[in-house]
XYZ file of C-alpha atoms in Angstrom:
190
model
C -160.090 140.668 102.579
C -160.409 137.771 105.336
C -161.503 138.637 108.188
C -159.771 137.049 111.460
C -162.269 135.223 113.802
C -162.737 137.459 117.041
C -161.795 134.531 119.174
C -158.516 134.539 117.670
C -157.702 137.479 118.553
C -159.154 137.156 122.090
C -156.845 134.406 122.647
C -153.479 136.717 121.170
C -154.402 139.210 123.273
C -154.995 136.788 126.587
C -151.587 135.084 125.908
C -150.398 138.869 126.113
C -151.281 140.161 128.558
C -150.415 136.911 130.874
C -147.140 137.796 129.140
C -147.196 141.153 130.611
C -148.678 140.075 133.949
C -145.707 137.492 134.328
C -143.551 140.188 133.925
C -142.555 140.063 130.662
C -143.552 143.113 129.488
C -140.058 145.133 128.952
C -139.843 142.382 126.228
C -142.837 142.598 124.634
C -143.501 144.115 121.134
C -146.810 144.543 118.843
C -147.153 144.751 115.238
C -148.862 147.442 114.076
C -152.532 145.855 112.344
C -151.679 142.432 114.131
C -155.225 142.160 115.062
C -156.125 141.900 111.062
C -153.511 139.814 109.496
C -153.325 136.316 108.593
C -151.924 134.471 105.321
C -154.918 135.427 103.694
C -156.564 131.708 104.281
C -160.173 131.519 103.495
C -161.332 129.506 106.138
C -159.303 130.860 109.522
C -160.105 129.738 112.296
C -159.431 130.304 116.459
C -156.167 127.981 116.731
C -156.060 125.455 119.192
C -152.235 124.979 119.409
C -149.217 126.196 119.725
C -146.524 125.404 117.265
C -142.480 125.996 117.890
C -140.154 126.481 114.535
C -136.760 127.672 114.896
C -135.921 130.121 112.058
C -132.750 128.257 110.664
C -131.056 131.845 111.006
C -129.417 133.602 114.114
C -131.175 137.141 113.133
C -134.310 136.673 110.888
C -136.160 140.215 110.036
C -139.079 140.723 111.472
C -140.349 142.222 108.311
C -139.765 139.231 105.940
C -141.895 136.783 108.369
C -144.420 139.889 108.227
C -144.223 140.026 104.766
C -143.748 136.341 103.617
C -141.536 134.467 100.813
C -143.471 135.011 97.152
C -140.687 132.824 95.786
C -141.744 130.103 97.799
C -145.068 131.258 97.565
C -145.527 131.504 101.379
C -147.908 134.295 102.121
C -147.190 136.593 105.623
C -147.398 136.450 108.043
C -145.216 133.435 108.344
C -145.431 132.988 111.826
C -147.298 134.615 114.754
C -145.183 135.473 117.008
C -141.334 135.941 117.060
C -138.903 135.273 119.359
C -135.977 137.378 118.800
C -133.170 136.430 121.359
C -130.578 139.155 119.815
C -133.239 142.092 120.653
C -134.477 140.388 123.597
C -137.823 140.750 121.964
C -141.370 138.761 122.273
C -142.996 140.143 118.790
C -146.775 139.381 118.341
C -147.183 139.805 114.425
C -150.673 138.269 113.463
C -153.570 136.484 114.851
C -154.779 135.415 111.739
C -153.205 131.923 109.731
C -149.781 131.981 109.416
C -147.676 130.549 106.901
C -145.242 128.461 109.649
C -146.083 124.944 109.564
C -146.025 123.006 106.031
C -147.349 119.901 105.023
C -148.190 117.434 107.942
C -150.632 114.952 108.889
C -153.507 114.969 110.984
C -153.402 112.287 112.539
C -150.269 113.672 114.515
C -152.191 116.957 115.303
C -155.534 114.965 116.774
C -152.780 112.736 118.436
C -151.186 115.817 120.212
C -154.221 117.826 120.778
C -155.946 114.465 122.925
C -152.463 114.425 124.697
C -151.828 111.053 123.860
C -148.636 111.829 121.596
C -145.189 111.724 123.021
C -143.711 114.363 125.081
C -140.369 113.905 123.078
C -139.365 112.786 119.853
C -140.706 112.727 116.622
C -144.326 111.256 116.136
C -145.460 108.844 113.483
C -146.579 108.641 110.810
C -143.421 111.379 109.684
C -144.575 111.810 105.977
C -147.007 114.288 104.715
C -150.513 113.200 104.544
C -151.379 114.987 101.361
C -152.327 118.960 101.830
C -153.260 119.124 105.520
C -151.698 121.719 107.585
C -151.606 122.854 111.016
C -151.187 126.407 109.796
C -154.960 127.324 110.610
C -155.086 125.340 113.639
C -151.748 126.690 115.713
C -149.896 129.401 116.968
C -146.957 129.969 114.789
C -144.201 130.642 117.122
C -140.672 131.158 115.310
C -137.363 131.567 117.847
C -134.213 132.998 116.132
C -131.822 130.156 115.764
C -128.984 128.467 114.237
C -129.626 124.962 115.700
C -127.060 122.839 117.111
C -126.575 122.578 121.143
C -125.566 126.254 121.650
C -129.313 127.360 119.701
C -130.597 128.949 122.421
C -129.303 130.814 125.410
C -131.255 130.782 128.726
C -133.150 134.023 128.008
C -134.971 132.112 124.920
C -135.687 128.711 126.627
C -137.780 130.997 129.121
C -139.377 132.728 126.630
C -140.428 129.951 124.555
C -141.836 127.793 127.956
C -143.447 131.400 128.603
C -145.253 131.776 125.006
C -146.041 128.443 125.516
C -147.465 128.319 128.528
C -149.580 131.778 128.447
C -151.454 130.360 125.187
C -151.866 127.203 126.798
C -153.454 129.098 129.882
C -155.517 131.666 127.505
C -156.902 128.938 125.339
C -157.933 126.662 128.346
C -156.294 124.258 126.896
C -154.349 122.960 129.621
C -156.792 120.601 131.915
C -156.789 117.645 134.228
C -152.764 117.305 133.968
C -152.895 116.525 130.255
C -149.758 117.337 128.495
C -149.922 121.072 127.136
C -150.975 120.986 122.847
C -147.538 122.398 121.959
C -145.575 120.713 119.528
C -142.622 121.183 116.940
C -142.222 121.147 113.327
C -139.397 120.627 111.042
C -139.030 120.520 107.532
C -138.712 117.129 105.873
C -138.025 116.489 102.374
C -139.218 113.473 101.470
């Protein structure tokens, strides 16, 4: 068994209880164990990021991203926390790896992290460069959604700028007006 780097869960917990702090406690929901899972990665690490995925679904179960996919041979937890607009619910499920953000390159993540990508809009270069992934090195945040202009209702936006923003506080990540290291992903087949 892997075990989760105590910084990792330092910064969960921090992002939390900001969370809490801000008020958003009533909305708040913890995973029983979330302390010890991750994807099962070998090397974990403390992320550095924060990573937004919409689920492609209106209602995904919380247990499947616990869980995982084993026929696309995606280990759980797929994400780290869930956003769950139908239960009004902020669900912190790992602090571990998660199995959210695919093939990318990293050149894009070293891009965003120095706060020299751009604030909107897809980055270059857009294919895969090989097997990196930013799944060790971000938050995996998935919000319930459909897509489409009517994705997400008021209550969601807030809670995404919210997740967003308390990691980006907890982490100290945040400094000297650079842009915040939160970024999207979205599957591309190539």
């Amino acid at each position: 068994r892997v075990t989760i780097p105590a910084g990792a869960v330092t910064l969960h917990r921090k992002a939390f209880d900001l969370l809490d702090k801000w008020g958003w406690g009533p909305f708040l929901a913890y995973r029983a164990g979330w302390e010890k899972r991750g994807n099962g990665h070998k090397a974990p690490r403390v992320q550095d990021s924060v990573m937004i995925h919409h689920t492609g679904g209106a209602a995904t179960s919380t247990d499947y991203l616990v869980r995982g996919d084993p026929g696309r041979d995606l280990p759980g937890p797929l994400c780290n926390v869930h956003i769950d607009p139908g239960d009004r619910r902020i669900r912190l499920l790992g602090a571990g790896p998660a199995s959210h953000a695919g093939n990318g390159t990293r050149a894009n993540y070293d891009r965003m992290r120095a706060g020299t990508a751009p604030s909107l809009g897809d980055m270059a270069p857009r294919r895969p460069d090989g097997a990196w992934s930013a799944n060790r090195y971000s938050v995996g945040v998935e919000v319930d959604g459909v897509g489409g202009s009517r994705e997400w209702d008021d209550w969601t936006k807030r809670a995404v700028l919210a997740v967003s923003t308390a990691f980006n506080i907890a982490g100290g990540w945040a400094k000297d007006g650079k842009l915040g290291r939160v970024w999207a992903h979205k599957e591309l087949t190539p």
